[in-house]
mmCIF file of N, CA and C in Angstrom:
data_model
loop_
_atom_site.group_PDB
_atom_site.id
_atom_site.type_symbol
_atom_site.label_atom_id
_atom_site.label_comp_id
_atom_site.label_asym_id
_atom_site.label_seq_id
_atom_site.Cartn_x
_atom_site.Cartn_y
_atom_site.Cartn_z
ATOM 1 N N UNK A 1 0.801 -1.198 0.000
ATOM 2 C CA UNK A 1 0.000 0.000 0.000
ATOM 3 C C UNK A 1 0.841 1.257 0.000
ATOM 4 N N UNK A 2 2.023 1.182 0.604
ATOM 5 C CA UNK A 2 2.906 2.342 0.610
ATOM 6 C C UNK A 2 3.391 2.667 -0.789
ATOM 7 N N UNK A 3 3.608 1.622 -1.597
ATOM 8 C CA UNK A 3 4.086 1.847 -2.953
ATOM 9 C C UNK A 3 3.079 2.632 -3.771
ATOM 10 N N UNK A 4 1.828 2.495 -3.434
ATOM 11 C CA UNK A 4 0.792 3.241 -4.146
ATOM 12 C C UNK A 4 0.910 4.727 -3.867
ATOM 13 N N UNK A 5 1.457 5.063 -2.728
ATOM 14 C CA UNK A 5 1.581 6.460 -2.369
ATOM 15 C C UNK A 5 2.759 7.150 -3.068
ATOM 16 N N UNK A 6 3.810 6.366 -3.429
ATOM 17 C CA UNK A 6 4.992 6.931 -4.093
ATOM 18 C C UNK A 6 4.663 7.068 -5.572
ATOM 19 N N UNK A 7 4.871 8.227 -6.099
ATOM 20 C CA UNK A 7 4.548 8.449 -7.512
ATOM 21 C C UNK A 7 5.400 7.546 -8.408
ATOM 22 N N UNK A 8 4.819 7.107 -9.492
ATOM 23 C CA UNK A 8 5.481 6.204 -10.430
ATOM 24 C C UNK A 8 6.726 6.858 -11.042
ATOM 25 N N UNK A 9 6.696 8.148 -11.277
ATOM 26 C CA UNK A 9 7.845 8.842 -11.867
ATOM 27 C C UNK A 9 9.035 8.799 -10.920
ATOM 28 N N UNK A 10 8.769 8.935 -9.598
ATOM 29 C CA UNK A 10 9.838 8.880 -8.609
ATOM 30 C C UNK A 10 10.434 7.489 -8.578
ATOM 31 N N UNK A 11 9.580 6.461 -8.629
ATOM 32 C CA UNK A 11 10.073 5.078 -8.648
ATOM 33 C C UNK A 11 10.918 4.823 -9.899
ATOM 34 N N UNK A 12 10.506 5.325 -11.025
ATOM 35 C CA UNK A 12 11.247 5.144 -12.270
ATOM 36 C C UNK A 12 12.608 5.831 -12.174
ATOM 37 N N UNK A 13 12.640 7.007 -11.567
ATOM 38 C CA UNK A 13 13.889 7.744 -11.405
ATOM 39 C C UNK A 13 14.847 6.973 -10.489
ATOM 40 N N UNK A 14 14.319 6.418 -9.403
ATOM 41 C CA UNK A 14 15.137 5.640 -8.468
ATOM 42 C C UNK A 14 15.665 4.395 -9.171
ATOM 43 N N UNK A 15 14.806 3.710 -9.926
ATOM 44 C CA UNK A 15 15.243 2.516 -10.665
ATOM 45 C C UNK A 15 16.342 2.860 -11.668
ATOM 46 N N UNK A 16 16.171 4.007 -12.339
ATOM 47 C CA UNK A 16 17.159 4.428 -13.332
ATOM 48 C C UNK A 16 18.492 4.739 -12.648
ATOM 49 N N UNK A 17 18.457 5.448 -11.522
ATOM 50 C CA UNK A 17 19.676 5.757 -10.766
ATOM 51 C C UNK A 17 20.350 4.472 -10.287
ATOM 52 N N UNK A 18 19.509 3.546 -9.814
ATOM 53 C CA UNK A 18 20.041 2.273 -9.322
ATOM 54 C C UNK A 18 20.719 1.497 -10.467
ATOM 55 N N UNK A 19 20.102 1.464 -11.627
ATOM 56 C CA UNK A 19 20.659 0.760 -12.780
ATOM 57 C C UNK A 19 21.962 1.412 -13.219
ATOM 58 N N UNK A 20 22.014 2.729 -13.218
ATOM 59 C CA UNK A 20 23.224 3.449 -13.611
ATOM 60 C C UNK A 20 24.349 3.179 -12.609
ATOM 61 N N UNK A 21 24.002 3.199 -11.341
ATOM 62 C CA UNK A 21 24.993 2.940 -10.300
ATOM 63 C C UNK A 21 25.512 1.509 -10.397
ATOM 64 N N UNK A 22 24.606 0.573 -10.657
ATOM 65 C CA UNK A 22 25.011 -0.834 -10.801
ATOM 66 C C UNK A 22 25.941 -0.987 -11.994
ATOM 67 N N UNK A 23 25.657 -0.279 -13.082
ATOM 68 C CA UNK A 23 26.511 -0.340 -14.271
ATOM 69 C C UNK A 23 27.897 0.223 -13.945
ATOM 70 N N UNK A 24 27.939 1.329 -13.196
ATOM 71 C CA UNK A 24 29.223 1.913 -12.787
ATOM 72 C C UNK A 24 30.011 0.917 -11.933
ATOM 73 N N UNK A 25 29.320 0.257 -11.008
ATOM 74 C CA UNK A 25 29.979 -0.710 -10.128
ATOM 75 C C UNK A 25 30.498 -1.908 -10.934
ATOM 76 N N UNK A 26 29.724 -2.364 -11.896
ATOM 77 C CA UNK A 26 30.154 -3.484 -12.744
ATOM 78 C C UNK A 26 31.395 -3.104 -13.545
ATOM 79 N N UNK A 27 31.406 -1.903 -14.066
ATOM 80 C CA UNK A 27 32.560 -1.415 -14.825
ATOM 81 C C UNK A 27 33.789 -1.340 -13.913
ATOM 82 N N UNK A 28 33.605 -0.796 -12.730
ATOM 83 C CA UNK A 28 34.691 -0.687 -11.745
ATOM 84 C C UNK A 28 35.209 -2.071 -11.362
ATOM 85 N N UNK A 29 34.292 -3.015 -11.150
ATOM 86 C CA UNK A 29 34.657 -4.382 -10.777
ATOM 87 C C UNK A 29 35.494 -5.033 -11.883
ATOM 88 N N UNK A 30 35.087 -4.869 -13.148
ATOM 89 C CA UNK A 30 35.842 -5.445 -14.276
ATOM 90 C C UNK A 30 37.240 -4.822 -14.360
ATOM 91 N N UNK A 31 37.313 -3.517 -14.168
ATOM 92 C CA UNK A 31 38.592 -2.825 -14.196
ATOM 93 C C UNK A 31 39.516 -3.369 -13.099
ATOM 94 N N UNK A 32 38.969 -3.511 -11.898
ATOM 95 C CA UNK A 32 39.769 -4.032 -10.793
ATOM 96 C C UNK A 32 40.181 -5.485 -11.031
ATOM 97 N N UNK A 33 39.303 -6.278 -11.625
ATOM 98 C CA UNK A 33 39.648 -7.664 -11.938
ATOM 99 C C UNK A 33 40.794 -7.720 -12.953
ATOM 100 N N UNK A 34 40.740 -6.834 -13.939
ATOM 101 C CA UNK A 34 41.824 -6.786 -14.928
ATOM 102 C C UNK A 34 43.149 -6.390 -14.275
ATOM 103 N N UNK A 35 43.085 -5.402 -13.396
ATOM 104 C CA UNK A 35 44.304 -4.972 -12.701
ATOM 105 C C UNK A 35 44.843 -6.098 -11.815
ATOM 106 N N UNK A 36 43.931 -6.795 -11.152
ATOM 107 C CA UNK A 36 44.331 -7.915 -10.303
ATOM 108 C C UNK A 36 45.000 -9.007 -11.139
ATOM 109 N N UNK A 37 44.448 -9.298 -12.290
ATOM 110 C CA UNK A 37 45.018 -10.309 -13.182
ATOM 111 C C UNK A 37 46.422 -9.895 -13.639
ATOM 112 N N UNK A 38 46.582 -8.607 -13.994
ATOM 113 C CA UNK A 38 47.893 -8.111 -14.405
ATOM 114 C C UNK A 38 48.902 -8.241 -13.269
ATOM 115 N N UNK A 39 48.481 -7.849 -12.077
ATOM 116 C CA UNK A 39 49.377 -7.938 -10.920
ATOM 117 C C UNK A 39 49.713 -9.395 -10.601
ATOM 118 N N UNK A 40 48.747 -10.270 -10.730
ATOM 119 C CA UNK A 40 48.993 -11.694 -10.481
ATOM 120 C C UNK A 40 50.015 -12.239 -11.475
ATOM 121 N N UNK A 41 49.903 -11.838 -12.735
ATOM 122 C CA UNK A 41 50.867 -12.273 -13.747
ATOM 123 C C UNK A 41 52.262 -11.758 -13.417
ATOM 124 N N UNK A 42 52.333 -10.508 -12.966
ATOM 125 C CA UNK A 42 53.633 -9.937 -12.590
ATOM 126 C C UNK A 42 54.241 -10.709 -11.423
ATOM 127 N N UNK A 43 53.410 -11.057 -10.453
ATOM 128 C CA UNK A 43 53.888 -11.802 -9.283
ATOM 129 C C UNK A 43 54.426 -13.162 -9.721
ATOM 130 N N UNK A 44 53.699 -13.848 -10.588
ATOM 131 C CA UNK A 44 54.148 -15.153 -11.083
ATOM 132 C C UNK A 44 55.487 -15.013 -11.803
ATOM 133 N N UNK A 45 55.621 -13.982 -12.645
ATOM 134 C CA UNK A 45 56.883 -13.761 -13.360
ATOM 135 C C UNK A 45 58.023 -13.457 -12.393
ATOM 136 N N UNK A 46 57.733 -12.625 -11.394
ATOM 137 C CA UNK A 46 58.771 -12.280 -10.414
ATOM 138 C C UNK A 46 59.183 -13.497 -9.580
ATOM 139 N N UNK A 47 58.218 -14.319 -9.220
ATOM 140 C CA UNK A 47 58.545 -15.530 -8.466
ATOM 141 C C UNK A 47 59.419 -16.458 -9.299
ATOM 142 N N UNK A 48 59.102 -16.574 -10.571
ATOM 143 C CA UNK A 48 59.900 -17.404 -11.472
ATOM 144 C C UNK A 48 61.311 -16.840 -11.592
ATOM 145 N N UNK A 49 61.399 -15.538 -11.766
ATOM 146 C CA UNK A 49 62.705 -14.874 -11.863
ATOM 147 C C UNK A 49 63.500 -15.069 -10.572
ATOM 148 N N UNK A 50 62.826 -14.972 -9.449
ATOM 149 C CA UNK A 50 63.488 -15.154 -8.152
ATOM 150 C C UNK A 50 64.054 -16.563 -8.026
ATOM 151 N N UNK A 51 63.291 -17.562 -8.458
ATOM 152 C CA UNK A 51 63.788 -18.945 -8.395
ATOM 153 C C UNK A 51 65.042 -19.108 -9.256
ATOM 154 N N UNK A 52 65.019 -18.522 -10.439
ATOM 155 C CA UNK A 52 66.191 -18.599 -11.324
ATOM 156 C C UNK A 52 67.380 -17.926 -10.659
ATOM 157 N N UNK A 53 67.164 -16.756 -10.090
ATOM 158 C CA UNK A 53 68.252 -16.022 -9.447
ATOM 159 C C UNK A 53 68.809 -16.796 -8.246
ATOM 160 N N UNK A 54 67.944 -17.505 -7.526
ATOM 161 C CA UNK A 54 68.411 -18.300 -6.397
ATOM 162 C C UNK A 54 69.296 -19.445 -6.876
ATOM 163 N N UNK A 55 68.926 -20.056 -7.994
ATOM 164 C CA UNK A 55 69.754 -21.127 -8.565
ATOM 165 C C UNK A 55 71.103 -20.565 -8.994
ATOM 166 N N UNK A 56 71.072 -19.402 -9.644
ATOM 167 C CA UNK A 56 72.313 -18.764 -10.087
ATOM 168 C C UNK A 56 73.181 -18.409 -8.878
ATOM 169 N N UNK A 57 72.558 -17.878 -7.838
ATOM 170 C CA UNK A 57 73.294 -17.506 -6.624
ATOM 171 C C UNK A 57 73.971 -18.731 -6.015
ATOM 172 N N UNK A 58 73.246 -19.834 -5.923
ATOM 173 C CA UNK A 58 73.809 -21.061 -5.362
ATOM 174 C C UNK A 58 74.981 -21.549 -6.212
ATOM 175 N N UNK A 59 74.813 -21.521 -7.526
ATOM 176 C CA UNK A 59 75.887 -21.958 -8.421
ATOM 177 C C UNK A 59 77.121 -21.065 -8.259
ATOM 178 N N UNK A 60 76.901 -19.758 -8.155
ATOM 179 C CA UNK A 60 78.024 -18.833 -7.979
ATOM 180 C C UNK A 60 78.728 -19.050 -6.636
ATOM 181 N N UNK A 61 77.951 -19.341 -5.604
ATOM 182 C CA UNK A 61 78.556 -19.605 -4.302
ATOM 183 C C UNK A 61 79.422 -20.857 -4.365
ATOM 184 N N UNK A 62 78.920 -21.899 -5.038
ATOM 185 C CA UNK A 62 79.689 -23.127 -5.165
ATOM 186 C C UNK A 62 80.968 -22.887 -5.969
ATOM 187 N N UNK A 63 80.856 -22.119 -7.050
ATOM 188 C CA UNK A 63 82.033 -21.795 -7.864
ATOM 189 C C UNK A 63 83.043 -20.990 -7.060
ATOM 190 N N UNK A 64 82.544 -20.053 -6.266
ATOM 191 C CA UNK A 64 83.434 -19.236 -5.438
ATOM 192 C C UNK A 64 84.174 -20.102 -4.431
ATOM 193 N N UNK A 65 83.461 -21.026 -3.785
ATOM 194 C CA UNK A 65 84.098 -21.911 -2.816
ATOM 195 C C UNK A 65 85.163 -22.771 -3.494
ATOM 196 N N UNK A 66 84.849 -23.297 -4.670
ATOM 197 C CA UNK A 66 85.813 -24.118 -5.406
ATOM 198 C C UNK A 66 87.035 -23.289 -5.778
ATOM 199 N N UNK A 67 86.811 -22.072 -6.255
ATOM 200 C CA UNK A 67 87.925 -21.198 -6.641
ATOM 201 C C UNK A 67 88.785 -20.853 -5.427
ATOM 202 N N UNK A 68 88.147 -20.628 -4.277
ATOM 203 C CA UNK A 68 88.912 -20.305 -3.067
ATOM 204 C C UNK A 68 89.762 -21.498 -2.631
ATOM 205 N N UNK A 69 89.208 -22.709 -2.716
ATOM 206 C CA UNK A 69 89.982 -23.904 -2.371
ATOM 207 C C UNK A 69 91.168 -24.058 -3.313
ATOM 208 N N UNK A 70 90.922 -23.850 -4.612
ATOM 209 C CA UNK A 70 91.998 -23.950 -5.600
ATOM 210 C C UNK A 70 93.063 -22.903 -5.324
ATOM 211 N N UNK A 71 92.642 -21.695 -5.008
ATOM 212 C CA UNK A 71 93.586 -20.621 -4.709
ATOM 213 C C UNK A 71 94.432 -20.963 -3.480
ATOM 214 N N UNK A 72 93.814 -21.530 -2.452
ATOM 215 C CA UNK A 72 94.569 -21.916 -1.258
ATOM 216 C C UNK A 72 95.600 -22.999 -1.591
ATOM 217 N N UNK A 73 95.187 -23.988 -2.406
ATOM 218 C CA UNK A 73 96.120 -25.049 -2.798
ATOM 219 C C UNK A 73 97.280 -24.468 -3.606
ATOM 220 N N UNK A 74 96.978 -23.568 -4.535
ATOM 221 C CA UNK A 74 98.022 -22.953 -5.356
ATOM 222 C C UNK A 74 98.955 -22.115 -4.488
ATOM 223 N N UNK A 75 98.396 -21.413 -3.540
ATOM 224 C CA UNK A 75 99.201 -20.588 -2.648
ATOM 225 C C UNK A 75 100.167 -21.458 -1.846
ATOM 226 N N UNK A 76 99.676 -22.604 -1.348
ATOM 227 C CA UNK A 76 100.539 -23.525 -0.609
ATOM 228 C C UNK A 76 101.636 -24.080 -1.522
ATOM 229 N N UNK A 77 101.260 -24.388 -2.757
ATOM 230 C CA UNK A 77 102.236 -24.904 -3.726
ATOM 231 C C UNK A 77 103.298 -23.848 -4.014
ATOM 232 N N UNK A 78 102.883 -22.589 -4.177
ATOM 233 C CA UNK A 78 103.837 -21.497 -4.422
ATOM 234 C C UNK A 78 104.793 -21.364 -3.243
ATOM 235 N N UNK A 79 104.262 -21.443 -2.026
ATOM 236 C CA UNK A 79 105.131 -21.358 -0.847
ATOM 237 C C UNK A 79 106.152 -22.490 -0.859
ATOM 238 N N UNK A 80 105.680 -23.687 -1.214
ATOM 239 C CA UNK A 80 106.594 -24.833 -1.289
ATOM 240 C C UNK A 80 107.666 -24.622 -2.347
ATOM 241 N N UNK A 81 107.264 -24.119 -3.515
ATOM 242 C CA UNK A 81 108.228 -23.870 -4.585
ATOM 243 C C UNK A 81 109.208 -22.772 -4.204
ATOM 244 N N UNK A 82 108.723 -21.744 -3.503
ATOM 245 C CA UNK A 82 109.622 -20.674 -3.054
ATOM 246 C C UNK A 82 110.661 -21.219 -2.076
ATOM 247 N N UNK A 83 110.212 -22.087 -1.169
ATOM 248 C CA UNK A 83 111.150 -22.677 -0.212
ATOM 249 C C UNK A 83 112.164 -23.560 -0.941
ATOM 250 N N UNK A 84 111.678 -24.346 -1.901
ATOM 251 C CA UNK A 84 112.571 -25.190 -2.688
ATOM 252 C C UNK A 84 113.571 -24.336 -3.474
ATOM 253 N N UNK A 85 113.072 -23.248 -4.058
ATOM 254 C CA UNK A 85 113.923 -22.327 -4.813
ATOM 255 C C UNK A 85 114.995 -21.726 -3.907
ATOM 256 N N UNK A 86 114.608 -21.347 -2.715
ATOM 257 C CA UNK A 86 115.559 -20.759 -1.760
ATOM 258 C C UNK A 86 116.652 -21.769 -1.420
ATOM 259 N N UNK A 87 116.225 -23.016 -1.242
ATOM 260 C CA UNK A 87 117.216 -24.060 -0.958
ATOM 261 C C UNK A 87 118.179 -24.253 -2.121
ATOM 262 N N UNK A 88 117.641 -24.270 -3.322
ATOM 263 C CA UNK A 88 118.503 -24.423 -4.502
ATOM 264 C C UNK A 88 119.437 -23.238 -4.666
ATOM 265 N N UNK A 89 118.940 -22.039 -4.364
ATOM 266 C CA UNK A 89 119.818 -20.854 -4.442
ATOM 267 C C UNK A 89 120.969 -20.982 -3.444
ATOM 268 N N UNK A 90 120.641 -21.475 -2.257
ATOM 269 C CA UNK A 90 121.691 -21.675 -1.255
ATOM 270 C C UNK A 90 122.731 -22.674 -1.752
ATOM 271 N N UNK A 91 122.256 -23.758 -2.366
ATOM 272 C CA UNK A 91 123.193 -24.751 -2.906
ATOM 273 C C UNK A 91 124.055 -24.139 -4.009
ATOM 274 N N UNK A 92 123.405 -23.366 -4.923
ATOM 275 C CA UNK A 92 124.158 -22.726 -6.003
ATOM 276 C C UNK A 92 125.182 -21.734 -5.455
ATOM 277 N N UNK A 93 124.771 -20.954 -4.454
ATOM 278 C CA UNK A 93 125.706 -20.002 -3.857
ATOM 279 C C UNK A 93 126.894 -20.738 -3.237
ATOM 280 N N UNK A 94 126.586 -21.827 -2.565
ATOM 281 C CA UNK A 94 127.667 -22.628 -1.956
ATOM 282 C C UNK A 94 128.569 -23.211 -3.032
ATOM 283 N N UNK A 95 127.959 -23.739 -4.091
ATOM 284 C CA UNK A 95 128.748 -24.315 -5.190
ATOM 285 C C UNK A 95 129.583 -23.237 -5.873
ATOM 286 N N UNK A 96 128.988 -22.047 -6.062
ATOM 287 C CA UNK A 96 129.739 -20.956 -6.690
ATOM 288 C C UNK A 96 130.929 -20.558 -5.823
ATOM 289 N N UNK A 97 130.702 -20.497 -4.518
ATOM 290 C CA UNK A 97 131.805 -20.164 -3.611
ATOM 291 C C UNK A 97 132.901 -21.222 -3.720
ATOM 292 N N UNK A 98 132.504 -22.474 -3.701
ATOM 293 C CA UNK A 98 133.462 -23.581 -3.801
ATOM 294 C C UNK A 98 134.215 -23.517 -5.134
ATOM 295 N N UNK A 99 133.483 -23.227 -6.222
ATOM 296 C CA UNK A 99 134.122 -23.130 -7.537
ATOM 297 C C UNK A 99 135.133 -21.981 -7.569
ATOM 298 N N UNK A 100 134.759 -20.833 -7.011
ATOM 299 C CA UNK A 100 135.685 -19.698 -6.978
ATOM 300 C C UNK A 100 136.945 -20.051 -6.169
ATOM 301 N N UNK A 101 136.723 -20.735 -5.084
ATOM 302 C CA UNK A 101 137.850 -21.137 -4.246
ATOM 303 C C UNK A 101 138.765 -22.084 -5.025
ATOM 304 N N UNK A 102 138.170 -23.048 -5.735
ATOM 305 C CA UNK A 102 138.961 -24.005 -6.521
ATOM 306 C C UNK A 102 139.716 -23.293 -7.636
ATOM 307 N N UNK A 103 139.032 -22.334 -8.300
ATOM 308 C CA UNK A 103 139.694 -21.569 -9.353
ATOM 309 C C UNK A 103 140.867 -20.801 -8.770
ATOM 310 N N UNK A 104 140.667 -20.228 -7.612
ATOM 311 C CA UNK A 104 141.761 -19.489 -6.952
ATOM 312 C C UNK A 104 142.931 -20.404 -6.635
ATOM 313 N N UNK A 105 142.632 -21.605 -6.160
ATOM 314 C CA UNK A 105 143.691 -22.559 -5.832
ATOM 315 C C UNK A 105 144.416 -22.971 -7.103
ATOM 316 N N UNK A 106 143.632 -23.248 -8.160
ATOM 317 C CA UNK A 106 144.248 -23.651 -9.417
ATOM 318 C C UNK A 106 145.106 -22.536 -9.987
ATOM 319 N N UNK A 107 144.612 -21.321 -9.928
ATOM 320 C CA UNK A 107 145.387 -20.188 -10.426
ATOM 321 C C UNK A 107 146.677 -20.039 -9.614
ATOM 322 N N UNK A 108 146.495 -20.162 -8.336
ATOM 323 C CA UNK A 108 147.680 -20.039 -7.461
ATOM 324 C C UNK A 108 148.706 -21.119 -7.796
ATOM 325 N N UNK A 109 148.212 -22.319 -8.041
ATOM 326 C CA UNK A 109 149.110 -23.412 -8.395
ATOM 327 C C UNK A 109 149.775 -23.175 -9.720
ATOM 328 N N UNK A 110 149.013 -22.662 -10.678
ATOM 329 C CA UNK A 110 149.584 -22.384 -11.992
ATOM 330 C C UNK A 110 150.638 -21.281 -11.906
ATOM 331 N N UNK A 111 150.347 -20.259 -11.137
ATOM 332 C CA UNK A 111 151.287 -19.157 -10.998
ATOM 333 C C UNK A 111 152.583 -19.636 -10.333
ATOM 334 N N UNK A 112 152.425 -20.459 -9.330
ATOM 335 C CA UNK A 112 153.611 -20.921 -8.635
ATOM 336 C C UNK A 112 154.414 -21.864 -9.503
ATOM 337 N N UNK A 113 153.729 -22.651 -10.350
ATOM 338 C CA UNK A 113 154.454 -23.548 -11.236
ATOM 339 C C UNK A 113 155.175 -22.761 -12.327
ATOM 340 N N UNK A 114 154.616 -21.661 -12.764
ATOM 341 C CA UNK A 114 155.269 -20.820 -13.760
ATOM 342 C C UNK A 114 156.513 -20.140 -13.184
ATOM 343 N N UNK A 115 156.399 -19.756 -11.976
ATOM 344 C CA UNK A 115 157.553 -19.084 -11.376
ATOM 345 C C UNK A 115 158.678 -20.068 -11.084
ATOM 346 N N UNK A 116 158.374 -21.331 -10.946
ATOM 347 C CA UNK A 116 159.383 -22.347 -10.670
ATOM 348 C C UNK A 116 160.171 -22.675 -11.927
ATOM 349 N N UNK A 117 159.582 -22.484 -13.052
ATOM 350 C CA UNK A 117 160.263 -22.864 -14.288
ATOM 351 C C UNK A 117 161.335 -21.908 -14.644
#
């Protein structure tokens, strides 16, 4: 009975406003759904990229550890070679001293033999 009291033109205006508002809301909802879909795709791509980067990071860490171990081994080998080289230099220096001494003795002997003649 109350509806009979409200003029039909007013009801039509309210229905029209309601339909327009519903259309605006539907448009807004579709827009937001599209944005959500775009963001979801970006998230999936970023997650995939992150997984790849984590694999790369792990591989680089393993390579770094291997390189550091190799460097330590090479460094120890260099130290060993330097010590060996130092020992050989000492032997050469000793041999050179001995050779010079022998040359001096031989020269001295030759000189003395020349003076005896």
